[in-house]
Structures are given as C-alpha cells and as structure tokens.
Amino acid sequence: MEILAPTERRRTRAETDLETAFSSFVETYSGDVVDRAGAFARFSTAGLPHRRVEAYHFTDLRSMLASAPVPAAPTSRSAGGADLFVGLGAARAVFVDGFFRADLSDLSGLGDGVAVTTIAAGLAANDPALAALGGRVSADPAVERDPLVALASAFYGDGLIVRVAAGAVAARPLEIRHLSSGASVSAFVRHAVVVGEGASIEVIESHESPDGVEIHAHTLTELTLAAGAKAVWLDRQREGDQAARFSTLAVDLGKRAAFDHSVVTLGAKLARTQIFARLGEAADLSTRGATLVKGRSHADATLVVTHAEPHAVSRELYKSAVDGEAVSVFQGRIVVEKKAQGTDGRMGAHAVLLSDRAEAKAKPELEIFADDVACAHGATVAEIDETLKFYLMSRGIPAAETDKLLIRAFLGEVTDAIGSEGAREAIEAEIDGWIDARGDRT
Amino acid sequence: MAAVKETVDQVRAIDVDQYKYGFETEIESELAPKGLDEDTIRFISAKKNEPEWMLDWRLDAYRRWLTMEEPSWARVSYPKIDFQDLYYYAAPKTTPAPKSLDEVDPELLRTYEKLGIPLKEQAVLAGVEGAKIAVDAVFDSVSVVTTFREELSKHGIIFCSISEAMREHPELVKKYLGTVVPVTDNYYATLNSAVFSDGSFVWIPEGVRCPMELSTYFRINEKKTGQFERTLIIAEKGSYVSYLEGCTAPQRDENQLHAAVVELVAMEDAEIKYSTVQNWYPGDKDGRGGIYNFVTKRGDCRGARSKISWTQVETGSAITWKYPSCILRGDDSKGEFYSIAVSNGHQQVDSGTKMIHLGKNTSSRIISKGISAGKSQNTYRGQVKVNRKADGARSFTNCDSLLIGHDCGAHTVPYLESANPRAKVEHEATTSKISDDQLFYCISRGLPTEEAVALIVNGFVRDVLQQLPMEFAVEAQKLIGVSLEGSVG
C-alpha cells in the first residue's frame, strides 16, 4: 500500500482556468470599489468543492467541472431564446452573456417608487453603494463561505439593482432574461433587490442557452424584504445540454414579510440552485421547485431556510421527474434558532424515477434549537405508481397516455401553486412539451 | 400505568446529577505502558498469546491509522483527544484464565452483583436472578467470565471472549474478522483493529436457534484507559440468535474513550437480533467527564432471506458517535433499526444508521426516537442507499424528535439515495415539543405534570421499546426516566 504524505492540494484544470482568468480579470476592474481579491481568496483557499464537503456531497464540482470557460465580455451579438412570457406585459431586463443590454430591454412602466439601475453603471461610476455588495451577502456566514457565492462575488461585472420604495407596488412584473450569445464563456451576474416596508414586486427570471455550447452561467441574487414587504418570484431555467448553471438566491425576510418563490428547472448538463432564506418574526416563506431532467443531466436544488425569529412559517415542496441517466439532488435544511419559538416549518421532497438508470438523492434536514416548534419533513423516491396506472388504463386510457398524465399530476402540486399567475400557464405548457418529447415510452 | 409510576418514582428517588453505576472497583490492575506505539500493540498481542498473523493484522492497522485523520463531520464537539495520554490495556491482576466462578476475584463478582448482572449460573437457574441469560463480562480490557458455556456448547454454539476464539477457533476468526468492517473503514475502527483487547465471539451453527439470550456486559473501571472491544457474531444458515449488550463506567471528571467495533454476519435464512442498552457515564451536570463513545457497528446480511435487527437505547456517554448499519446483500434480506436516544445535561449524540440495499427485494425499516433535554444536542444521521441492481427494494424511515426545555437541540440529517426505479424509499421526520394538548388532557384527568410528561414520553418511545427483549424493555424504560431526571415538571 502506498501511503501518501499530506501534500498541498493538487489544482484541477477548472481551478487553474479560474485562477488564470481572475488574474487578468482583476486588471480590467482594478480600482473599483469591490473587494474582488478577498472574494476570490475565499474561493481559492478550498478550491472547487468535492464530495467530502458536506454541502456538495452529492454534487462534486471538482470532478464534474473539467474546465472553466473564459469570463464573458460585453457583447452586442444577438441572442435567441423562447419568448415565453411576452403576453404578460412585464417590464423587461435582458442580459446576454451576463451583461445588460439596453437595446433589448424596456424598464418603463414599473411605476413610481421602483428604481432600476445596473451594476455595470454603478461600477463605471465607482458608486460606493456597490462596496456594500462586495461584502455581506447574507447574515448567514455559511452563505459567505459558499464557493459559488465567492466566485460570483469575485467575477461579477453586471446585474440589476432594484429598489422598491416603502409602500410602493410595482405596476407590472419585472422580467429578467438571461440569454447567451452562443459563445463558450463563463458569465457572472449579480442582482440586488431591495423591497421597502409594505412594498411589493413580482419578478420573473428566465435563464436560457443553446444546446451544444459549454457555458458556465453564474447568478447571485440578494433580495431584502423589509417589514411587511411582499415578493413573488419565478425562476425558470432552460439551459443547453452542455451548460452549467449556478444560481444562488439569498433572501432576507423582515417582520411579517412574505416571499413566494418557485423554480422550474428543465435541462442544463449541470444545475445547482441554492436558496438561503432567513426569516424574521412572523415572516412567511413558500418555496417550491419542479425539476425535469433527462439525458446525463445533473440537477441539484439546495435550500437552507433559517428561522431566526419567532412565529415564522415556511413551506418547501420540491419535486423532480428524472429520466435517462439523469440525477436529481435535493438538499433542504430547516434551521430553527433558539429565539425562533412558535416556528412552523414543513418540507417535502419527492422524486419519480422514469428510467432504469435515473437516480435521485435527497437530504432533507432539520436543525432545531428551539423547543416550541412544529417541524416536519418527508421524502420519497419511487417510480410511477403501478396501481394508479392500472386505474387509468382500466378506465380506457392508453398506457402511453397514463405516464404523461401521472407525471403531469405529480408535478401539478408544484406548478398549480406558482405565484406568478400569468406565467403559470406558460410553464405548464413547457412542462407538457418536455413530457411529450419523452415519446410514448411506458 | 405501573411503568409510568415507576419512572416517576425513579426520577423522584434520585438527586440531581446521579448516576447509579458511578462507583469504582478497588482492584489491582495490570496496565500496558501509557501511550500508543508498535510496542504497545506487541504488548497487547503478547498478553493475549495471539498467533503471529493476528499481530501482523494489528500492526498493519496501526500503520494505516497513522495516516488517517479524525473525522469531523458529526455534530459533536470536544477537545482534541491525546492518544498518547491513554492506557490501551488494563486488566485485573488475577488468575489468568479462571476455570469457574470460584477462581474469579470476589471483588469483581461483587462489582457485577452491584451492577445487577447475574454471573452465577445456579442463582439464575434457581430463578433468583431473573431470566436465563448467558453473559460474557468484559472488565476494562479483558473478558472476566462467560457463563452457560457448557449448555450452549451442547447445541454446538460457541460463545466466548474473542481472545479465546483466536486461540481456539482461529479458522473462524480469520475467515470473518474484518470482513464486515474492514481495517481501513474509518479512523476509530482502524484504531480499534490495532489495539482491541477483548470482546465477545458468537458462532451459531447451521439450523440452530440459540436457546437463550446471549449478552455481553462492558465495564470500564480503570482511570485513563480506553476500552476497545471487538465483537463478532456469525449466524450460519437458518440459525437465530438474540444478543444483548450493556455498558457502564465509573463517575469521573475526566473523559474516557470507548471505540468498539461490532461485526455481524447473517447467512442464508439466519436472523440476528442485536440489542444495546448503552449507559456509559454521561458526565455531570456541568458537562465534566463522561465517556466518548465512538463505535462502529455493522451487520452483513450475506445470505438470501437473512435478517439483522438493531435495537438501541442510548442514554449514556458524554458523546455518542454511532451508526449501526446493515448491508443488505442477500436477496430478500431485511434490515431493521430501532433506536431511542435520550440526551440530557451536556450530552452530545450523533447517531443513526445506514441501510445499503444491494440485493433484490431487500427491505429496511428505521424507527428512531430522539429526546433532547437540558443543554444537550441530539442528532439523527442516517443513510438509505439503493443500488442500481436492488430491484424491488423497500425502505421506510420514521424519525421523531422531542424537545424538552429551551437549551437543547434536535437535528435530523437523513441521506436518501436511490438508483433503481423499482425501489421505493420513504422517509418522514417530525420535531416538536410535548404537545400542549396532550399535556392538558392528562393534567385535566388529574395527573400531576411530572407524571403526565413521563406518560407522554413513554408513549413516544413505545414503538422501539416493544422491540426489546422483555427484561431489557423494563430496564430501558426506567433508564429513560432516570436520564430525563431534572428536565421534567
């Protein structure tokens, strides 16, 4: 047996790529207000997380990322994508390769009290307000330590800063589209959304890229909801079959604030969606997810919901349909801090395996330090229920149809509850398309 | 509600911070030189007259251990252990191999009497000491006596200390030792492989149903010693055995290390039922002292239709790090894990199970009840993994946690991994405090608060208590009451 002495960690190709990229990248941005070096150091000390890093146990980035494409530069190239939500009459911010495109965007009509600016403009003007973004992402130190958060904090070049003044109600939804020019790049976007006391906004985020192009798309979003503020958020992800998508949403809910969040993931070779939520007194959080993966996709939904103050309610429901050789991962943790008496938390994670080689992994955690709580979680993994199929077939529905019907019904519990009413139908249609594309396999 | 009454009485009868097994036996001991190096291992091996292959096995484990790092993923925290500040071998200075109880040091016999462990066969047979149970008594590093051996040998059953098995049945030990928990399995298992001193060995021949409960009673007595026992149980085709394990230690303000390895092998149609009542000294009310219980327990359902069932009642130890597991290799094999983990004071528990489904139509069932009180932290950590080939596997997990008081924590960390669509994996967990409605109901029926809490707690753990052999269940129920002392009412 060969015994290896503990030596310095060997850098992977992707890590070296990122290091090289960073050293030339910081020069472009030298002198800006953001502490990029500090953020990058947080990443490079430990490097890409691997299976021995608990938070990445099921999504080993060190072995899954062979390389990292170069950071994107602003582009004027056009970008494709399905214009799914065009009928909603939403204000629209379009990003191509991670940079805002004024020519494709229309931010008018959001109403008084809603101000939208871009990070790039702030960086160019050396806006000291951006310095704050370089530091704290969330009150939760685990968020700060997260390697994907560190990477996005080091490399971001653009994004939106949205401020909704106290009491203001956004007159129409805000659609944020992330598109790709088709170039093989790493794109880093960072958004900051601040919703004032009693104010409200609806955001529809959409991520798309073409098949066959290696893209690493990073988004880091901070959302702050002041007391009594409300936000409805839909995140739709349909990246190409060679794309890696890394999304982090850190949301801070003030007293009696309410956040309704849905994420729908269809595609990407590798997707990791992280949500870090911190709940104030009597805050109300609902988050739900539908994941549909096939081929060799790997989709990971990771959730940390921290009840920091008393009497908050949280509901988490994540469902995935896994086909081909795909893998779906769900990691959810409800943390109840000592102060958070009267917490009500409930989490469900369910996966249905549609093929012999599909895999599902789930880790629903409870971490509880207060005694007056009612917390529960449930998780299941199985194939489509034979008895349900039998019932439908006995009613004359052909075998090929029963699967479609049952997958739709399984995900229906998530899609029916999507808060953005206008967007719900479009999402359901897209899911139907995915199911139909499976063909008539039984 | 006699049992409830008993629990309450028990709670009342003792002062805060009482551990009734906390006494120390005044007995002269022989110790290995303090610290750990290859010489310590040679010393242990020589003391036990072990064959050469065994020494090589130990030394190999030791060398591997030197390259390993202490695991840090569990939700427990403790000061770094100085592995050189421990004695790895301690044995009472008495007759080397007592042929009968008459030759055993009377001081030792008195110790076991005080602990309520029946070592006198006649007394047991006369019904004085309760049910008929064969006992292997392990005192610090050595097995002192094993009872009912003759009767067991009539059935062809081997029940003896593992040191003796190494000398008398080397072929069996060699065939099975380290096949369930490999030498390099984890930091503490590797350490155990290097320095284990004693433990029990059980071999049940084909088709034999073991006529009585077998049990091992572990006692740590000497100061600054680590106890590293090793248990190996093999149930041949179609056999059955029920095995119980109990543990206690004196009350001291230093921390002592206990790192055991238990390996179970169940062949075709065999069944092993393994029950533990773990009551190591948990430390005092300020968190001083107590045992660090870092244990690796694993069962291998090697044959088709075999079954391994783990039942544990964990009330002791300052820190528990323990995951009795089942490898469900044989088709149609079954694994079960029933656990009650009670933590109070400053105790830290990180315990659970692993069910690895490899064979077809394998099934597993996990019922875990955690109760945290005082300033303790209680974590359930469990894994259910279904291999691609495990068609028709079924797994069900239910883990419930109960919190008593404002300063404790209850955590649930399950891992579910399925790679077979024809498998069905289910998990559910809840955490709550004792329901106000239930409490109100009991009180409105005239029960004092203390009694009402005891009643509800007993109801909460009932599913698991039912799995224990009867004598143990009564004992365990009392123990839970005692452990929660100072936290109720």
Short mmCIF file of N, CA, C and O in Angstrom, two decimals, chain B residues 3 8 17 29 73 137 155-157 173 234 244 267 286 292 336 348 361 388 398 471 473 487:
data_model
loop_
_atom_site.label_atom_id
_atom_site.label_comp_id
_atom_site.label_asym_id
_atom_site.label_seq_id
_atom_site.Cartn_x
_atom_site.Cartn_y
_atom_site.Cartn_z
N ALA B 3 -45.67 1.19 34.89
CA ALA B 3 -44.36 1.58 34.38
C ALA B 3 -44.17 3.09 34.52
O ALA B 3 -43.11 3.58 34.87
N VAL B 8 -41.65 7.73 37.31
CA VAL B 8 -41.74 8.93 38.13
C VAL B 8 -41.06 8.73 39.48
O VAL B 8 -40.29 9.58 39.94
N ASP B 17 -28.16 14.93 39.13
CA ASP B 17 -26.79 14.56 38.88
C ASP B 17 -26.42 13.22 39.50
O ASP B 17 -25.41 13.09 40.17
N SER B 29 -4.72 -3.54 39.06
CA SER B 29 -4.75 -3.78 37.63
C SER B 29 -3.35 -3.84 37.03
O SER B 29 -2.43 -3.23 37.54
N TRP B 73 -17.09 15.35 10.64
CA TRP B 73 -18.38 15.69 10.04
C TRP B 73 -19.55 15.59 11.01
O TRP B 73 -20.61 16.14 10.77
N ALA B 137 -18.70 -11.21 30.56
CA ALA B 137 -18.44 -9.98 31.30
C ALA B 137 -17.07 -9.43 30.94
O ALA B 137 -16.06 -10.09 31.18
N HIS B 155 -25.41 -27.34 22.12
CA HIS B 155 -26.08 -27.02 20.86
C HIS B 155 -25.08 -26.71 19.76
O HIS B 155 -25.47 -26.30 18.67
N GLY B 156 -23.81 -26.81 20.10
CA GLY B 156 -22.78 -26.50 19.11
C GLY B 156 -22.48 -25.02 19.01
O GLY B 156 -21.76 -24.57 18.12
N ILE B 157 -23.06 -24.24 19.92
CA ILE B 157 -22.86 -22.79 19.86
C ILE B 157 -21.53 -22.42 20.51
O ILE B 157 -21.19 -22.93 21.58
N VAL B 173 -12.25 -17.09 13.15
CA VAL B 173 -11.91 -15.67 13.34
C VAL B 173 -11.26 -15.13 12.08
O VAL B 173 -11.62 -14.06 11.59
N ILE B 234 -21.53 -14.58 14.23
CA ILE B 234 -21.79 -15.23 12.95
C ILE B 234 -22.98 -16.17 13.11
O ILE B 234 -22.96 -17.05 13.96
N LEU B 244 -27.63 -9.30 23.60
CA LEU B 244 -27.82 -8.03 24.30
C LEU B 244 -26.48 -7.49 24.75
O LEU B 244 -25.56 -8.22 25.04
N MET B 267 -25.98 -15.51 7.51
CA MET B 267 -26.01 -16.28 6.27
C MET B 267 -27.47 -16.55 5.89
O MET B 267 -28.38 -16.08 6.56
N ASP B 286 -22.50 19.79 34.81
CA ASP B 286 -21.77 20.88 34.16
C ASP B 286 -21.00 20.40 32.94
O ASP B 286 -20.18 21.14 32.38
N TYR B 292 -16.47 9.08 25.86
CA TYR B 292 -16.59 9.35 24.42
C TYR B 292 -16.85 8.00 23.77
O TYR B 292 -15.99 7.13 23.79
N GLU B 336 -33.26 -3.89 10.09
CA GLU B 336 -34.11 -3.06 10.93
C GLU B 336 -33.26 -2.25 11.89
O GLU B 336 -32.21 -2.71 12.33
N GLN B 348 -23.89 14.95 23.98
CA GLN B 348 -23.99 15.17 22.53
C GLN B 348 -24.15 13.81 21.87
O GLN B 348 -23.33 12.93 22.08
N ASN B 361 -35.32 -7.19 -3.81
CA ASN B 361 -36.40 -7.29 -2.83
C ASN B 361 -35.94 -7.18 -1.38
O ASN B 361 -36.50 -7.80 -0.48
N ARG B 388 -28.18 0.16 -7.95
CA ARG B 388 -28.87 0.01 -9.24
C ARG B 388 -29.51 -1.36 -9.40
O ARG B 388 -30.55 -1.51 -10.02
N ASN B 398 -38.78 6.48 9.80
CA ASN B 398 -39.58 7.42 10.57
C ASN B 398 -38.70 7.91 11.70
O ASN B 398 -38.22 7.11 12.50
N GLU B 471 -37.06 -8.33 29.51
CA GLU B 471 -36.35 -7.89 30.72
C GLU B 471 -35.66 -6.55 30.45
O GLU B 471 -35.58 -5.68 31.30
N ALA B 473 -36.60 -4.34 28.24
CA ALA B 473 -37.57 -3.27 28.00
C ALA B 473 -37.92 -2.56 29.30
O ALA B 473 -37.99 -1.34 29.37
N SER B 487 -35.33 17.32 34.13
CA SER B 487 -35.77 18.06 32.95
C SER B 487 -37.28 18.16 32.90
O SER B 487 -37.83 18.97 32.17
#
